[in-house]
Amino acid sequence: MTDGIVAVVSGTTAPERVLFEAARRADDSGATVHVLYVLGLEWYASAELWLAERLRIPTGIDTIRAICERKADRLAAPALERYETAGRIGHPIDEIVEYATEVEADTVVVDGDLQSGTGAWRRVSDPLEAFRERELSVVPVY
């Protein structure tokens, strides 16, 4: 039995494919699906500046993290019956691996075309290889 499955819904233009695959695997194994939205540091800085200067909303890492978690929940709610959500800020691969370790997940489901979406993956030439090096089972969906 799989301990958990992390479905990464950031960095993709089609999160429903990621969620469908995570749900299918959870149904087969009885695992918990953890829906994760990771905001890269440059996007975090932009979001904080936009909220603070344009909307005059006090910000901080907790505020932005809560926004990420709400985004994950909005994406997951129509597709999944049971799930847990999380929002993280930092280098996407590091944050995904750290979160998967925290929730004892052994599988990460990601969009196979990580170069699309928010551009959060652009610092790595082959992001899937970076996950494999950390001994996580990676399931790319296309």
mmCIF file with all atom_site columns, C-alpha atoms in Angstrom:
data_model
loop_
_atom_site.group_PDB
_atom_site.id
_atom_site.type_symbol
_atom_site.label_atom_id
_atom_site.label_alt_id
_atom_site.label_comp_id
_atom_site.label_asym_id
_atom_site.label_entity_id
_atom_site.label_seq_id
_atom_site.pdbx_PDB_ins_code
_atom_site.Cartn_x
_atom_site.Cartn_y
_atom_site.Cartn_z
_atom_site.occupancy
_atom_site.B_iso_or_equiv
_atom_site.pdbx_formal_charge
_atom_site.auth_seq_id
_atom_site.auth_comp_id
_atom_site.auth_asym_id
_atom_site.auth_atom_id
_atom_site.pdbx_PDB_model_num
ATOM 1   C CA . MET A 1 1   ? 0.000   0.000  0.000   1.00 0.00 ? 1   MET A CA 1
ATOM 2   C CA . THR A 1 2   ? 1.204   3.470  -0.895  1.00 0.00 ? 2   THR A CA 1
ATOM 3   C CA . ASP A 1 3   ? 1.527   5.875  2.035   1.00 0.00 ? 3   ASP A CA 1
ATOM 4   C CA . GLY A 1 4   ? 0.580   8.969  0.082   1.00 0.00 ? 4   GLY A CA 1
ATOM 5   C CA . ILE A 1 5   ? 0.497   10.640 -3.281  1.00 0.00 ? 5   ILE A CA 1
ATOM 6   C CA . VAL A 1 6   ? 1.473   14.256 -3.851  1.00 0.00 ? 6   VAL A CA 1
ATOM 7   C CA . ALA A 1 7   ? -0.355  15.879 -6.781  1.00 0.00 ? 7   ALA A CA 1
ATOM 8   C CA . VAL A 1 8   ? 1.481   19.037 -7.842  1.00 0.00 ? 8   VAL A CA 1
ATOM 9   C CA . VAL A 1 9   ? -1.030  21.474 -9.328  1.00 0.00 ? 9   VAL A CA 1
ATOM 10  C CA . SER A 1 10  ? 1.269   24.458 -9.798  1.00 0.00 ? 10  SER A CA 1
ATOM 11  C CA . GLY A 1 11  ? 3.473   24.830 -12.862 1.00 0.00 ? 11  GLY A CA 1
ATOM 12  C CA . THR A 1 12  ? 0.839   23.293 -15.130 1.00 0.00 ? 12  THR A CA 1
ATOM 13  C CA . THR A 1 13  ? -1.817  24.540 -17.495 1.00 0.00 ? 13  THR A CA 1
ATOM 14  C CA . ALA A 1 14  ? -3.880  21.361 -16.993 1.00 0.00 ? 14  ALA A CA 1
ATOM 15  C CA . PRO A 1 15  ? -4.068  20.485 -13.278 1.00 0.00 ? 15  PRO A CA 1
ATOM 16  C CA . GLU A 1 16  ? -7.107  18.276 -13.863 1.00 0.00 ? 16  GLU A CA 1
ATOM 17  C CA . ARG A 1 17  ? -4.895  15.663 -15.579 1.00 0.00 ? 17  ARG A CA 1
ATOM 18  C CA . VAL A 1 18  ? -2.593  15.580 -12.553 1.00 0.00 ? 18  VAL A CA 1
ATOM 19  C CA . LEU A 1 19  ? -5.539  15.291 -10.157 1.00 0.00 ? 19  LEU A CA 1
ATOM 20  C CA . PHE A 1 20  ? -7.218  12.555 -12.215 1.00 0.00 ? 20  PHE A CA 1
ATOM 21  C CA . GLU A 1 21  ? -4.050  10.443 -12.211 1.00 0.00 ? 21  GLU A CA 1
ATOM 22  C CA . ALA A 1 22  ? -3.506  10.994 -8.483  1.00 0.00 ? 22  ALA A CA 1
ATOM 23  C CA . ALA A 1 23  ? -7.136  10.015 -7.788  1.00 0.00 ? 23  ALA A CA 1
ATOM 24  C CA . ARG A 1 24  ? -6.810  6.886  -9.934  1.00 0.00 ? 24  ARG A CA 1
ATOM 25  C CA . ARG A 1 25  ? -3.693  5.796  -8.081  1.00 0.00 ? 25  ARG A CA 1
ATOM 26  C CA . ALA A 1 26  ? -5.264  6.557  -4.701  1.00 0.00 ? 26  ALA A CA 1
ATOM 27  C CA . ASP A 1 27  ? -8.332  4.479  -5.584  1.00 0.00 ? 27  ASP A CA 1
ATOM 28  C CA . ASP A 1 28  ? -6.082  1.559  -6.554  1.00 0.00 ? 28  ASP A CA 1
ATOM 29  C CA . SER A 1 29  ? -3.894  1.745  -3.443  1.00 0.00 ? 29  SER A CA 1
ATOM 30  C CA . GLY A 1 30  ? -5.977  3.382  -0.727  1.00 0.00 ? 30  GLY A CA 1
ATOM 31  C CA . ALA A 1 31  ? -3.418  6.195  -0.426  1.00 0.00 ? 31  ALA A CA 1
ATOM 32  C CA . THR A 1 32  ? -4.119  9.747  0.677   1.00 0.00 ? 32  THR A CA 1
ATOM 33  C CA . VAL A 1 33  ? -3.860  12.436 -2.000  1.00 0.00 ? 33  VAL A CA 1
ATOM 34  C CA . HIS A 1 34  ? -1.985  15.564 -0.968  1.00 0.00 ? 34  HIS A CA 1
ATOM 35  C CA . VAL A 1 35  ? -2.602  18.455 -3.361  1.00 0.00 ? 35  VAL A CA 1
ATOM 36  C CA . LEU A 1 36  ? 0.350   20.833 -3.414  1.00 0.00 ? 36  LEU A CA 1
ATOM 37  C CA . TYR A 1 37  ? 0.699   24.309 -4.892  1.00 0.00 ? 37  TYR A CA 1
ATOM 38  C CA . VAL A 1 38  ? 4.267   25.633 -4.890  1.00 0.00 ? 38  VAL A CA 1
ATOM 39  C CA . LEU A 1 39  ? 5.054   29.251 -5.597  1.00 0.00 ? 39  LEU A CA 1
ATOM 40  C CA . GLY A 1 40  ? 8.613   29.928 -6.750  1.00 0.00 ? 40  GLY A CA 1
ATOM 41  C CA . LEU A 1 41  ? 10.579  32.649 -5.003  1.00 0.00 ? 41  LEU A CA 1
ATOM 42  C CA . GLU A 1 42  ? 10.422  35.115 -7.885  1.00 0.00 ? 42  GLU A CA 1
ATOM 43  C CA . TRP A 1 43  ? 6.657   34.663 -8.078  1.00 0.00 ? 43  TRP A CA 1
ATOM 44  C CA . TYR A 1 44  ? 6.439   35.073 -4.308  1.00 0.00 ? 44  TYR A CA 1
ATOM 45  C CA . ALA A 1 45  ? 8.276   38.393 -4.491  1.00 0.00 ? 45  ALA A CA 1
ATOM 46  C CA . SER A 1 46  ? 5.947   39.595 -7.257  1.00 0.00 ? 46  SER A CA 1
ATOM 47  C CA . ALA A 1 47  ? 2.833   38.488 -5.377  1.00 0.00 ? 47  ALA A CA 1
ATOM 48  C CA . GLU A 1 48  ? 3.949   40.165 -2.181  1.00 0.00 ? 48  GLU A CA 1
ATOM 49  C CA . LEU A 1 49  ? 4.770   43.411 -3.978  1.00 0.00 ? 49  LEU A CA 1
ATOM 50  C CA . TRP A 1 50  ? 1.452   43.378 -5.841  1.00 0.00 ? 50  TRP A CA 1
ATOM 51  C CA . LEU A 1 51  ? -0.606  42.725 -2.705  1.00 0.00 ? 51  LEU A CA 1
ATOM 52  C CA . ALA A 1 52  ? 1.273   45.258 -0.594  1.00 0.00 ? 52  ALA A CA 1
ATOM 53  C CA . GLU A 1 53  ? 1.618   48.148 -3.026  1.00 0.00 ? 53  GLU A CA 1
ATOM 54  C CA . ARG A 1 54  ? -1.418  47.889 -5.243  1.00 0.00 ? 54  ARG A CA 1
ATOM 55  C CA . LEU A 1 55  ? -4.027  46.471 -2.907  1.00 0.00 ? 55  LEU A CA 1
ATOM 56  C CA . ARG A 1 56  ? -2.548  47.739 0.352   1.00 0.00 ? 56  ARG A CA 1
ATOM 57  C CA . ILE A 1 57  ? -2.985  44.300 1.910   1.00 0.00 ? 57  ILE A CA 1
ATOM 58  C CA . PRO A 1 58  ? -0.403  43.432 4.569   1.00 0.00 ? 58  PRO A CA 1
ATOM 59  C CA . THR A 1 59  ? 1.548   40.450 3.402   1.00 0.00 ? 59  THR A CA 1
ATOM 60  C CA . GLY A 1 60  ? 4.115   37.992 4.546   1.00 0.00 ? 60  GLY A CA 1
ATOM 61  C CA . ILE A 1 61  ? 5.034   34.439 3.869   1.00 0.00 ? 61  ILE A CA 1
ATOM 62  C CA . ASP A 1 62  ? 2.055   33.095 5.847   1.00 0.00 ? 62  ASP A CA 1
ATOM 63  C CA . THR A 1 63  ? -0.408  35.158 3.799   1.00 0.00 ? 63  THR A CA 1
ATOM 64  C CA . ILE A 1 64  ? 1.049   34.043 0.476   1.00 0.00 ? 64  ILE A CA 1
ATOM 65  C CA . ARG A 1 65  ? 1.260   30.424 1.660   1.00 0.00 ? 65  ARG A CA 1
ATOM 66  C CA . ALA A 1 66  ? -2.445  30.563 2.601   1.00 0.00 ? 66  ALA A CA 1
ATOM 67  C CA . ILE A 1 67  ? -3.255  31.890 -0.880  1.00 0.00 ? 67  ILE A CA 1
ATOM 68  C CA . CYS A 1 68  ? -1.345  28.966 -2.405  1.00 0.00 ? 68  CYS A CA 1
ATOM 69  C CA . GLU A 1 69  ? -3.265  26.528 -0.227  1.00 0.00 ? 69  GLU A CA 1
ATOM 70  C CA . ARG A 1 70  ? -6.578  28.068 -1.298  1.00 0.00 ? 70  ARG A CA 1
ATOM 71  C CA . LYS A 1 71  ? -5.528  27.725 -4.945  1.00 0.00 ? 71  LYS A CA 1
ATOM 72  C CA . ALA A 1 72  ? -4.771  24.043 -4.362  1.00 0.00 ? 72  ALA A CA 1
ATOM 73  C CA . ASP A 1 73  ? -8.154  23.583 -2.708  1.00 0.00 ? 73  ASP A CA 1
ATOM 74  C CA . ARG A 1 74  ? -10.036 25.340 -5.531  1.00 0.00 ? 74  ARG A CA 1
ATOM 75  C CA . LEU A 1 75  ? -8.383  23.076 -8.085  1.00 0.00 ? 75  LEU A CA 1
ATOM 76  C CA . ALA A 1 76  ? -8.846  19.874 -6.090  1.00 0.00 ? 76  ALA A CA 1
ATOM 77  C CA . ALA A 1 77  ? -12.441 20.315 -4.893  1.00 0.00 ? 77  ALA A CA 1
ATOM 78  C CA . PRO A 1 78  ? -14.176 19.505 -8.200  1.00 0.00 ? 78  PRO A CA 1
ATOM 79  C CA . ALA A 1 79  ? -11.945 16.506 -8.906  1.00 0.00 ? 79  ALA A CA 1
ATOM 80  C CA . LEU A 1 80  ? -11.404 14.748 -5.574  1.00 0.00 ? 80  LEU A CA 1
ATOM 81  C CA . GLU A 1 81  ? -13.637 13.625 -2.729  1.00 0.00 ? 81  GLU A CA 1
ATOM 82  C CA . ARG A 1 82  ? -10.915 13.268 -0.097  1.00 0.00 ? 82  ARG A CA 1
ATOM 83  C CA . TYR A 1 83  ? -7.642  15.156 -0.111  1.00 0.00 ? 83  TYR A CA 1
ATOM 84  C CA . GLU A 1 84  ? -5.338  17.374 1.893   1.00 0.00 ? 84  GLU A CA 1
ATOM 85  C CA . THR A 1 85  ? -3.930  20.628 0.578   1.00 0.00 ? 85  THR A CA 1
ATOM 86  C CA . ALA A 1 86  ? -0.745  22.568 1.154   1.00 0.00 ? 86  ALA A CA 1
ATOM 87  C CA . GLY A 1 87  ? 0.869   25.716 -0.143  1.00 0.00 ? 87  GLY A CA 1
ATOM 88  C CA . ARG A 1 88  ? 4.630   26.129 -0.189  1.00 0.00 ? 88  ARG A CA 1
ATOM 89  C CA . ILE A 1 89  ? 7.060   28.854 -1.241  1.00 0.00 ? 89  ILE A CA 1
ATOM 90  C CA . GLY A 1 90  ? 10.583  28.249 -2.492  1.00 0.00 ? 90  GLY A CA 1
ATOM 91  C CA . HIS A 1 91  ? 12.435  26.295 -5.154  1.00 0.00 ? 91  HIS A CA 1
ATOM 92  C CA . PRO A 1 92  ? 9.704   24.007 -6.530  1.00 0.00 ? 92  PRO A CA 1
ATOM 93  C CA . ILE A 1 93  ? 11.617  20.723 -6.645  1.00 0.00 ? 93  ILE A CA 1
ATOM 94  C CA . ASP A 1 94  ? 13.070  21.185 -3.170  1.00 0.00 ? 94  ASP A CA 1
ATOM 95  C CA . GLU A 1 95  ? 9.677   22.141 -1.752  1.00 0.00 ? 95  GLU A CA 1
ATOM 96  C CA . ILE A 1 96  ? 7.935   19.177 -3.399  1.00 0.00 ? 96  ILE A CA 1
ATOM 97  C CA . VAL A 1 97  ? 10.527  16.705 -2.135  1.00 0.00 ? 97  VAL A CA 1
ATOM 98  C CA . GLU A 1 98  ? 10.459  18.202 1.366   1.00 0.00 ? 98  GLU A CA 1
ATOM 99  C CA . TYR A 1 99  ? 6.654   18.109 1.483   1.00 0.00 ? 99  TYR A CA 1
ATOM 100 C CA . ALA A 1 100 ? 6.513   14.532 0.157   1.00 0.00 ? 100 ALA A CA 1
ATOM 101 C CA . THR A 1 101 ? 8.944   13.530 2.900   1.00 0.00 ? 101 THR A CA 1
ATOM 102 C CA . GLU A 1 102 ? 6.890   15.318 5.580   1.00 0.00 ? 102 GLU A CA 1
ATOM 103 C CA . VAL A 1 103 ? 3.655   13.554 4.605   1.00 0.00 ? 103 VAL A CA 1
ATOM 104 C CA . GLU A 1 104 ? 5.452   10.241 3.974   1.00 0.00 ? 104 GLU A CA 1
ATOM 105 C CA . ALA A 1 105 ? 4.369   10.110 0.335   1.00 0.00 ? 105 ALA A CA 1
ATOM 106 C CA . ASP A 1 106 ? 6.260   7.854  -2.003  1.00 0.00 ? 106 ASP A CA 1
ATOM 107 C CA . THR A 1 107 ? 4.714   9.052  -5.286  1.00 0.00 ? 107 THR A CA 1
ATOM 108 C CA . VAL A 1 108 ? 4.610   12.487 -6.885  1.00 0.00 ? 108 VAL A CA 1
ATOM 109 C CA . VAL A 1 109 ? 2.280   13.156 -9.809  1.00 0.00 ? 109 VAL A CA 1
ATOM 110 C CA . VAL A 1 110 ? 3.294   16.122 -11.981 1.00 0.00 ? 110 VAL A CA 1
ATOM 111 C CA . ASP A 1 111 ? 2.559   17.539 -15.395 1.00 0.00 ? 111 ASP A CA 1
ATOM 112 C CA . GLY A 1 112 ? 5.015   15.879 -17.782 1.00 0.00 ? 112 GLY A CA 1
ATOM 113 C CA . ASP A 1 113 ? 5.478   19.181 -19.598 1.00 0.00 ? 113 ASP A CA 1
ATOM 114 C CA . LEU A 1 114 ? 6.933   21.082 -16.666 1.00 0.00 ? 114 LEU A CA 1
ATOM 115 C CA . GLN A 1 115 ? 8.326   23.748 -18.961 1.00 0.00 ? 115 GLN A CA 1
ATOM 116 C CA . SER A 1 116 ? 4.831   25.130 -19.491 1.00 0.00 ? 116 SER A CA 1
ATOM 117 C CA . GLY A 1 117 ? 2.673   26.797 -16.903 1.00 0.00 ? 117 GLY A CA 1
ATOM 118 C CA . THR A 1 118 ? 4.230   29.310 -14.540 1.00 0.00 ? 118 THR A CA 1
ATOM 119 C CA . GLY A 1 119 ? 7.833   28.784 -15.578 1.00 0.00 ? 119 GLY A CA 1
ATOM 120 C CA . ALA A 1 120 ? 8.779   27.708 -12.063 1.00 0.00 ? 120 ALA A CA 1
ATOM 121 C CA . TRP A 1 121 ? 10.821  24.795 -13.380 1.00 0.00 ? 121 TRP A CA 1
ATOM 122 C CA . ARG A 1 122 ? 13.084  26.677 -15.775 1.00 0.00 ? 122 ARG A CA 1
ATOM 123 C CA . ARG A 1 123 ? 16.246  26.431 -13.643 1.00 0.00 ? 123 ARG A CA 1
ATOM 124 C CA . VAL A 1 124 ? 16.442  22.687 -14.173 1.00 0.00 ? 124 VAL A CA 1
ATOM 125 C CA . SER A 1 125 ? 17.004  21.130 -17.587 1.00 0.00 ? 125 SER A CA 1
ATOM 126 C CA . ASP A 1 126 ? 15.265  17.849 -16.654 1.00 0.00 ? 126 ASP A CA 1
ATOM 127 C CA . PRO A 1 127 ? 13.095  18.316 -13.574 1.00 0.00 ? 127 PRO A CA 1
ATOM 128 C CA . LEU A 1 128 ? 11.871  14.716 -13.592 1.00 0.00 ? 128 LEU A CA 1
ATOM 129 C CA . GLU A 1 129 ? 15.426  13.484 -13.175 1.00 0.00 ? 129 GLU A CA 1
ATOM 130 C CA . ALA A 1 130 ? 15.848  15.688 -10.110 1.00 0.00 ? 130 ALA A CA 1
ATOM 131 C CA . PHE A 1 131 ? 12.907  13.899 -8.454  1.00 0.00 ? 131 PHE A CA 1
ATOM 132 C CA . ARG A 1 132 ? 14.255  10.468 -9.341  1.00 0.00 ? 132 ARG A CA 1
ATOM 133 C CA . GLU A 1 133 ? 17.622  11.325 -7.798  1.00 0.00 ? 133 GLU A CA 1
ATOM 134 C CA . ARG A 1 134 ? 15.797  11.869 -4.516  1.00 0.00 ? 134 ARG A CA 1
ATOM 135 C CA . GLU A 1 135 ? 14.287  8.363  -4.666  1.00 0.00 ? 135 GLU A CA 1
ATOM 136 C CA . LEU A 1 136 ? 10.700  9.461  -5.197  1.00 0.00 ? 136 LEU A CA 1
ATOM 137 C CA . SER A 1 137 ? 8.496   7.683  -7.676  1.00 0.00 ? 137 SER A CA 1
ATOM 138 C CA . VAL A 1 138 ? 7.540   10.344 -10.228 1.00 0.00 ? 138 VAL A CA 1
ATOM 139 C CA . VAL A 1 139 ? 4.510   9.957  -12.462 1.00 0.00 ? 139 VAL A CA 1
ATOM 140 C CA . PRO A 1 140 ? 4.455   12.475 -15.287 1.00 0.00 ? 140 PRO A CA 1
ATOM 141 C CA . VAL A 1 141 ? 1.100   12.954 -16.989 1.00 0.00 ? 141 VAL A CA 1
ATOM 142 C CA . TYR A 1 142 ? 0.676   14.336 -20.483 1.00 0.00 ? 142 TYR A CA 1
#
